[in-house]
Amino acid sequence: MSDRLIKWLLWCYLGLLLVFVFSPILTSVIFSFNSDRFPTIPLGSFTLKWYQTIFDDPDVWSAARTSIFVSLCTATLATFIGFCTAYTDYRYGFRFKGAYLALALLPPTIPLIIMALAMLAWLSKLGISGRAWSVVIAHTVLCAPFAMGIIRLRLQQIDPDLESAAWNLGASEWSAMKTIIVPFARPALISAFCLTMAVSFDEFAVAWFVAGLNKTIPVLILEVLQGTTDPQIYAIGTFVFLTSITLVIIAQVFFMTRGRKPTAPA
Amino acid sequence: MNRPDVYASTWRLPVIVWQCLFFVGPLLFMIAVSFFLVKNYRMQEAFEMANWSRMMTRGYFWDAYWYTLGLAAASTVLATCLAFPAAYGLAFKVSESTRRWIIFLLIIPFFTSYLVRTFSWYVLLAESGVVNAILGKLGFGPYTMLNSAFGTLVGYMTLTLPLVVILQTLSLANVNRSLIEAAHNLGAGRMRTIFTVIVPSAKVGLIIGAVFCFILSFGDFVAPYYLGGSKPPTLPILIIDTTKSGQQWPRAAVVAVVMMVTLLTAAFTAITMAYRKRR
């Protein structure tokens, strides 16, 4: 077979794959504006009534407030913990470092349903389950490794001589951290904040188990799904999609930011 | 270092404290819970084998176990095979910037609600849904696609395929190009080059992709529940049913521990295979 044909076939295949990946996303956006109760083709007429329904629903508003609270707190904590871990890995070598990194990075490899059950049992034992804070605690565990990864990649690009130069010029470790490391890592910190926020905003299994009555948006979706097949799910889903995608694009933009060298004080 | 180094500890300790309290703690406690008892709908701390012997002797538990294992294995093989041509194309046949764009597109699904996407498949694949309507125009069907292993696998692919493609692409892109050229110069055909040069060189990345696919499929409850009809239930569905309706946390913990052991065994075997030296 000729190279052109192969290339053409691979492009078609890639196209099909993207269709498979994006068709459920497009479906949800399209049918959120469709008037028929059961979504099929041919389409009904254009409508905003599903958006109207969720806009008038106090449950949706309270879930949205919980989600925003949870994801903001999670992003803050996860980014802080991720930064501490990334800096430790960047700067120090010590015994048991392998175990240290495993402890920090393993959470995403545990199935969410298992984390959900373990968290529910443990947080109930400690007497702190069923609150919005319970979700924050659990989500921070799940999100911190992502923050660590992003920030670690950024610290990789720093010139290691910069920090020692600052010490030689008399700066303490703390002020070198403040004037060199943190400014250099700032784009990655913002990027990690947005990404962990997006992850937390979407997570439903653990939130469903530990949230009690403080439902987040994904938990609300899960519960609506168990009852009905109602297109208002698509309207909520479209909002969630817009929120997440905005966060991801901001994260991507900051992640791509080229290293701006910290300027020397005059 | 004799004096405790305050500066170093400030950065080192947060993750240790947090993960011990809220990651290792819960997992170890869950193992303990699997030995607890439930009396009058209240959990009592105990050390009894009752839950274990009950679950291990129930037919429905083993049915669920083998069904889940089979589905997750099928999903892993399917995702690995479906992703490979795409990853091959992305790694070798497109420009650097195209590759970056498509990878960016493939990251997007991770941040859209998996629940909503599953529900989309539910209406797309329904008896009177969009897919059957299109097939009907072409003179096929209608087919029953929901409430079957097929439906579950569509859900698993939705969850895992983008990740597997990304991981495979990254590992294929790192294959040494001069090895491939050498194979071509020595007269190896395209297929022979793929299977004797490219796949072995990218083995670690390919296996890591497969392991992630297995973990995600094995632990997912959404696809088997909404698209597979939960008949028979998978292990994650069993966990939810026993936790949510029966308040039987200890029995759910037994299921969860069995799942963990299975995953650890699978992951360990795969990683050992990945790093074994080629003869």
mmCIF file with all atom_site columns, N, CA, C and O in Angstrom, chain B residues 205-236:
data_model
loop_
_atom_site.group_PDB
_atom_site.id
_atom_site.type_symbol
_atom_site.label_atom_id
_atom_site.label_alt_id
_atom_site.label_comp_id
_atom_site.label_asym_id
_atom_site.label_entity_id
_atom_site.label_seq_id
_atom_site.pdbx_PDB_ins_code
_atom_site.Cartn_x
_atom_site.Cartn_y
_atom_site.Cartn_z
_atom_site.occupancy
_atom_site.B_iso_or_equiv
_atom_site.pdbx_formal_charge
_atom_site.auth_seq_id
_atom_site.auth_comp_id
_atom_site.auth_asym_id
_atom_site.auth_atom_id
_atom_site.pdbx_PDB_model_num
ATOM 1   N N  . GLY B 1 205 ? 4.920   1.928  27.960 1.00 0.00 ? 205 GLY B N  1
ATOM 2   C CA . GLY B 1 205 ? 3.809   2.872  27.840 1.00 0.00 ? 205 GLY B CA 1
ATOM 3   C C  . GLY B 1 205 ? 2.512   2.190  27.456 1.00 0.00 ? 205 GLY B C  1
ATOM 4   O O  . GLY B 1 205 ? 1.447   2.515  27.975 1.00 0.00 ? 205 GLY B O  1
ATOM 5   N N  . LEU B 1 206 ? 2.595   1.219  26.540 1.00 0.00 ? 206 LEU B N  1
ATOM 6   C CA . LEU B 1 206 ? 1.390   0.516  26.110 1.00 0.00 ? 206 LEU B CA 1
ATOM 7   C C  . LEU B 1 206 ? 0.775   -0.237 27.279 1.00 0.00 ? 206 LEU B C  1
ATOM 8   O O  . LEU B 1 206 ? -0.443  -0.243 27.471 1.00 0.00 ? 206 LEU B O  1
ATOM 9   N N  . ILE B 1 207 ? 1.637   -0.876 28.083 1.00 0.00 ? 207 ILE B N  1
ATOM 10  C CA . ILE B 1 207 ? 1.111   -1.649 29.216 1.00 0.00 ? 207 ILE B CA 1
ATOM 11  C C  . ILE B 1 207 ? 0.528   -0.723 30.274 1.00 0.00 ? 207 ILE B C  1
ATOM 12  O O  . ILE B 1 207 ? -0.528  -1.014 30.845 1.00 0.00 ? 207 ILE B O  1
ATOM 13  N N  . ILE B 1 208 ? 1.180   0.424  30.509 1.00 0.00 ? 208 ILE B N  1
ATOM 14  C CA . ILE B 1 208 ? 0.624   1.359  31.496 1.00 0.00 ? 208 ILE B CA 1
ATOM 15  C C  . ILE B 1 208 ? -0.760  1.838  31.049 1.00 0.00 ? 208 ILE B C  1
ATOM 16  O O  . ILE B 1 208 ? -1.698  1.916  31.852 1.00 0.00 ? 208 ILE B O  1
ATOM 17  N N  . GLY B 1 209 ? -0.916  2.105  29.754 1.00 0.00 ? 209 GLY B N  1
ATOM 18  C CA . GLY B 1 209 ? -2.225  2.480  29.236 1.00 0.00 ? 209 GLY B CA 1
ATOM 19  C C  . GLY B 1 209 ? -3.254  1.393  29.503 1.00 0.00 ? 209 GLY B C  1
ATOM 20  O O  . GLY B 1 209 ? -4.366  1.668  29.962 1.00 0.00 ? 209 GLY B O  1
ATOM 21  N N  . ALA B 1 210 ? -2.871  0.139  29.255 1.00 0.00 ? 210 ALA B N  1
ATOM 22  C CA . ALA B 1 210 ? -3.793  -0.973 29.464 1.00 0.00 ? 210 ALA B CA 1
ATOM 23  C C  . ALA B 1 210 ? -4.154  -1.114 30.937 1.00 0.00 ? 210 ALA B C  1
ATOM 24  O O  . ALA B 1 210 ? -5.308  -1.365 31.286 1.00 0.00 ? 210 ALA B O  1
ATOM 25  N N  . VAL B 1 211 ? -3.152  -0.925 31.824 1.00 0.00 ? 211 VAL B N  1
ATOM 26  C CA . VAL B 1 211 ? -3.423  -1.056 33.259 1.00 0.00 ? 211 VAL B CA 1
ATOM 27  C C  . VAL B 1 211 ? -4.439  -0.002 33.713 1.00 0.00 ? 211 VAL B C  1
ATOM 28  O O  . VAL B 1 211 ? -5.396  -0.310 34.423 1.00 0.00 ? 211 VAL B O  1
ATOM 29  N N  . PHE B 1 212 ? -4.245  1.253  33.241 1.00 0.00 ? 212 PHE B N  1
ATOM 30  C CA . PHE B 1 212 ? -5.201  2.297  33.620 1.00 0.00 ? 212 PHE B CA 1
ATOM 31  C C  . PHE B 1 212 ? -6.593  1.967  33.111 1.00 0.00 ? 212 PHE B C  1
ATOM 32  O O  . PHE B 1 212 ? -7.597  2.162  33.798 1.00 0.00 ? 212 PHE B O  1
ATOM 33  N N  . CYS B 1 213 ? -6.656  1.437  31.882 1.00 0.00 ? 213 CYS B N  1
ATOM 34  C CA . CYS B 1 213 ? -7.954  1.071  31.316 1.00 0.00 ? 213 CYS B CA 1
ATOM 35  C C  . CYS B 1 213 ? -8.614  -0.001 32.171 1.00 0.00 ? 213 CYS B C  1
ATOM 36  O O  . CYS B 1 213 ? -9.809  0.072  32.473 1.00 0.00 ? 213 CYS B O  1
ATOM 37  N N  . PHE B 1 214 ? -7.824  -0.975 32.589 1.00 0.00 ? 214 PHE B N  1
ATOM 38  C CA . PHE B 1 214 ? -8.379  -2.064 33.406 1.00 0.00 ? 214 PHE B CA 1
ATOM 39  C C  . PHE B 1 214 ? -8.899  -1.526 34.742 1.00 0.00 ? 214 PHE B C  1
ATOM 40  O O  . PHE B 1 214 ? -10.011 -1.843 35.161 1.00 0.00 ? 214 PHE B O  1
ATOM 41  N N  . ILE B 1 215 ? -8.082  -0.678 35.398 1.00 0.00 ? 215 ILE B N  1
ATOM 42  C CA . ILE B 1 215 ? -8.489  -0.132 36.695 1.00 0.00 ? 215 ILE B CA 1
ATOM 43  C C  . ILE B 1 215 ? -9.787  0.665  36.555 1.00 0.00 ? 215 ILE B C  1
ATOM 44  O O  . ILE B 1 215 ? -10.729 0.493  37.329 1.00 0.00 ? 215 ILE B O  1
ATOM 45  N N  . LEU B 1 216 ? -9.841  1.539  35.523 1.00 0.00 ? 216 LEU B N  1
ATOM 46  C CA . LEU B 1 216 ? -11.029 2.380  35.354 1.00 0.00 ? 216 LEU B CA 1
ATOM 47  C C  . LEU B 1 216 ? -12.266 1.542  35.059 1.00 0.00 ? 216 LEU B C  1
ATOM 48  O O  . LEU B 1 216 ? -13.333 1.783  35.618 1.00 0.00 ? 216 LEU B O  1
ATOM 49  N N  . SER B 1 217 ? -12.130 0.542  34.181 1.00 0.00 ? 217 SER B N  1
ATOM 50  C CA . SER B 1 217 ? -13.302 -0.265 33.822 1.00 0.00 ? 217 SER B CA 1
ATOM 51  C C  . SER B 1 217 ? -13.752 -1.104 35.002 1.00 0.00 ? 217 SER B C  1
ATOM 52  O O  . SER B 1 217 ? -14.943 -1.214 35.289 1.00 0.00 ? 217 SER B O  1
ATOM 53  N N  . PHE B 1 218 ? -12.777 -1.705 35.686 1.00 0.00 ? 218 PHE B N  1
ATOM 54  C CA . PHE B 1 218 ? -13.100 -2.590 36.805 1.00 0.00 ? 218 PHE B CA 1
ATOM 55  C C  . PHE B 1 218 ? -13.852 -1.825 37.897 1.00 0.00 ? 218 PHE B C  1
ATOM 56  O O  . PHE B 1 218 ? -14.717 -2.371 38.566 1.00 0.00 ? 218 PHE B O  1
ATOM 57  N N  . GLY B 1 219 ? -13.527 -0.555 38.084 1.00 0.00 ? 219 GLY B N  1
ATOM 58  C CA . GLY B 1 219 ? -14.102 0.201  39.188 1.00 0.00 ? 219 GLY B CA 1
ATOM 59  C C  . GLY B 1 219 ? -15.300 1.060  38.808 1.00 0.00 ? 219 GLY B C  1
ATOM 60  O O  . GLY B 1 219 ? -15.867 1.728  39.662 1.00 0.00 ? 219 GLY B O  1
ATOM 61  N N  . ASP B 1 220 ? -15.689 1.046  37.532 1.00 0.00 ? 220 ASP B N  1
ATOM 62  C CA . ASP B 1 220 ? -16.753 1.947  37.102 1.00 0.00 ? 220 ASP B CA 1
ATOM 63  C C  . ASP B 1 220 ? -18.132 1.336  37.360 1.00 0.00 ? 220 ASP B C  1
ATOM 64  O O  . ASP B 1 220 ? -18.370 0.175  37.051 1.00 0.00 ? 220 ASP B O  1
ATOM 65  N N  . PHE B 1 221 ? -19.039 2.128  37.941 1.00 0.00 ? 221 PHE B N  1
ATOM 66  C CA . PHE B 1 221 ? -20.387 1.596  38.137 1.00 0.00 ? 221 PHE B CA 1
ATOM 67  C C  . PHE B 1 221 ? -21.402 2.218  37.188 1.00 0.00 ? 221 PHE B C  1
ATOM 68  O O  . PHE B 1 221 ? -22.500 1.711  37.024 1.00 0.00 ? 221 PHE B O  1
ATOM 69  N N  . VAL B 1 222 ? -21.031 3.333  36.551 1.00 0.00 ? 222 VAL B N  1
ATOM 70  C CA . VAL B 1 222 ? -22.023 4.061  35.751 1.00 0.00 ? 222 VAL B CA 1
ATOM 71  C C  . VAL B 1 222 ? -22.389 3.298  34.480 1.00 0.00 ? 222 VAL B C  1
ATOM 72  O O  . VAL B 1 222 ? -23.573 3.086  34.200 1.00 0.00 ? 222 VAL B O  1
ATOM 73  N N  . ALA B 1 223 ? -21.373 2.857  33.727 1.00 0.00 ? 223 ALA B N  1
ATOM 74  C CA . ALA B 1 223 ? -21.661 2.154  32.469 1.00 0.00 ? 223 ALA B CA 1
ATOM 75  C C  . ALA B 1 223 ? -22.434 0.852  32.687 1.00 0.00 ? 223 ALA B C  1
ATOM 76  O O  . ALA B 1 223 ? -23.473 0.641  32.060 1.00 0.00 ? 223 ALA B O  1
ATOM 77  N N  . PRO B 1 224 ? -21.985 -0.037 33.598 1.00 0.00 ? 224 PRO B N  1
ATOM 78  C CA . PRO B 1 224 ? -22.752 -1.275 33.765 1.00 0.00 ? 224 PRO B CA 1
ATOM 79  C C  . PRO B 1 224 ? -24.146 -1.030 34.324 1.00 0.00 ? 224 PRO B C  1
ATOM 80  O O  . PRO B 1 224 ? -25.043 -1.831 34.095 1.00 0.00 ? 224 PRO B O  1
ATOM 81  N N  . TYR B 1 225 ? -24.345 0.065  35.053 1.00 0.00 ? 225 TYR B N  1
ATOM 82  C CA . TYR B 1 225 ? -25.641 0.314  35.646 1.00 0.00 ? 225 TYR B CA 1
ATOM 83  C C  . TYR B 1 225 ? -26.614 0.896  34.624 1.00 0.00 ? 225 TYR B C  1
ATOM 84  O O  . TYR B 1 225 ? -27.709 0.384  34.428 1.00 0.00 ? 225 TYR B O  1
ATOM 85  N N  . TYR B 1 226 ? -26.214 1.975  33.943 1.00 0.00 ? 226 TYR B N  1
ATOM 86  C CA . TYR B 1 226 ? -27.137 2.661  33.057 1.00 0.00 ? 226 TYR B CA 1
ATOM 87  C C  . TYR B 1 226 ? -27.172 2.063  31.655 1.00 0.00 ? 226 TYR B C  1
ATOM 88  O O  . TYR B 1 226 ? -28.203 2.085  30.994 1.00 0.00 ? 226 TYR B O  1
ATOM 89  N N  . LEU B 1 227 ? -26.027 1.560  31.168 1.00 0.00 ? 227 LEU B N  1
ATOM 90  C CA . LEU B 1 227 ? -26.002 1.036  29.796 1.00 0.00 ? 227 LEU B CA 1
ATOM 91  C C  . LEU B 1 227 ? -26.066 -0.477 29.780 1.00 0.00 ? 227 LEU B C  1
ATOM 92  O O  . LEU B 1 227 ? -26.511 -1.088 28.820 1.00 0.00 ? 227 LEU B O  1
ATOM 93  N N  . GLY B 1 228 ? -25.590 -1.120 30.865 1.00 0.00 ? 228 GLY B N  1
ATOM 94  C CA . GLY B 1 228 ? -25.580 -2.577 30.903 1.00 0.00 ? 228 GLY B CA 1
ATOM 95  C C  . GLY B 1 228 ? -26.788 -3.155 31.612 1.00 0.00 ? 228 GLY B C  1
ATOM 96  O O  . GLY B 1 228 ? -26.980 -4.367 31.626 1.00 0.00 ? 228 GLY B O  1
ATOM 97  N N  . GLY B 1 229 ? -27.602 -2.286 32.208 1.00 0.00 ? 229 GLY B N  1
ATOM 98  C CA . GLY B 1 229 ? -28.812 -2.758 32.856 1.00 0.00 ? 229 GLY B CA 1
ATOM 99  C C  . GLY B 1 229 ? -28.580 -3.471 34.179 1.00 0.00 ? 229 GLY B C  1
ATOM 100 O O  . GLY B 1 229 ? -29.510 -3.997 34.757 1.00 0.00 ? 229 GLY B O  1
ATOM 101 N N  . SER B 1 230 ? -27.346 -3.524 34.625 1.00 0.00 ? 230 SER B N  1
ATOM 102 C CA . SER B 1 230 ? -26.930 -4.130 35.897 1.00 0.00 ? 230 SER B CA 1
ATOM 103 C C  . SER B 1 230 ? -27.468 -5.549 36.088 1.00 0.00 ? 230 SER B C  1
ATOM 104 O O  . SER B 1 230 ? -27.753 -5.971 37.201 1.00 0.00 ? 230 SER B O  1
ATOM 105 N N  . LYS B 1 231 ? -27.621 -6.284 34.999 1.00 0.00 ? 231 LYS B N  1
ATOM 106 C CA . LYS B 1 231 ? -27.987 -7.705 35.127 1.00 0.00 ? 231 LYS B CA 1
ATOM 107 C C  . LYS B 1 231 ? -26.980 -8.543 34.375 1.00 0.00 ? 231 LYS B C  1
ATOM 108 O O  . LYS B 1 231 ? -26.981 -8.511 33.148 1.00 0.00 ? 231 LYS B O  1
ATOM 109 N N  . PRO B 1 232 ? -26.138 -9.328 35.013 1.00 0.00 ? 232 PRO B N  1
ATOM 110 C CA . PRO B 1 232 ? -25.936 -9.357 36.456 1.00 0.00 ? 232 PRO B CA 1
ATOM 111 C C  . PRO B 1 232 ? -25.202 -8.104 36.929 1.00 0.00 ? 232 PRO B C  1
ATOM 112 O O  . PRO B 1 232 ? -24.547 -7.453 36.119 1.00 0.00 ? 232 PRO B O  1
ATOM 113 N N  . PRO B 1 233 ? -25.291 -7.780 38.223 1.00 0.00 ? 233 PRO B N  1
ATOM 114 C CA . PRO B 1 233 ? -24.589 -6.604 38.715 1.00 0.00 ? 233 PRO B CA 1
ATOM 115 C C  . PRO B 1 233 ? -23.076 -6.827 38.677 1.00 0.00 ? 233 PRO B C  1
ATOM 116 O O  . PRO B 1 233 ? -22.618 -7.957 38.736 1.00 0.00 ? 233 PRO B O  1
ATOM 117 N N  . THR B 1 234 ? -22.320 -5.731 38.545 1.00 0.00 ? 234 THR B N  1
ATOM 118 C CA . THR B 1 234 ? -20.870 -5.850 38.663 1.00 0.00 ? 234 THR B CA 1
ATOM 119 C C  . THR B 1 234 ? -20.484 -5.559 40.109 1.00 0.00 ? 234 THR B C  1
ATOM 120 O O  . THR B 1 234 ? -21.328 -5.129 40.896 1.00 0.00 ? 234 THR B O  1
ATOM 121 N N  . LEU B 1 235 ? -19.210 -5.765 40.446 1.00 0.00 ? 235 LEU B N  1
ATOM 122 C CA . LEU B 1 235 ? -18.775 -5.559 41.836 1.00 0.00 ? 235 LEU B CA 1
ATOM 123 C C  . LEU B 1 235 ? -19.046 -4.140 42.334 1.00 0.00 ? 235 LEU B C  1
ATOM 124 O O  . LEU B 1 235 ? -19.544 -3.968 43.455 1.00 0.00 ? 235 LEU B O  1
ATOM 125 N N  . PRO B 1 236 ? -18.729 -3.085 41.540 1.00 0.00 ? 236 PRO B N  1
ATOM 126 C CA . PRO B 1 236 ? -19.031 -1.737 42.043 1.00 0.00 ? 236 PRO B CA 1
ATOM 127 C C  . PRO B 1 236 ? -20.521 -1.545 42.340 1.00 0.00 ? 236 PRO B C  1
ATOM 128 O O  . PRO B 1 236 ? -20.871 -0.883 43.319 1.00 0.00 ? 236 PRO B O  1
#
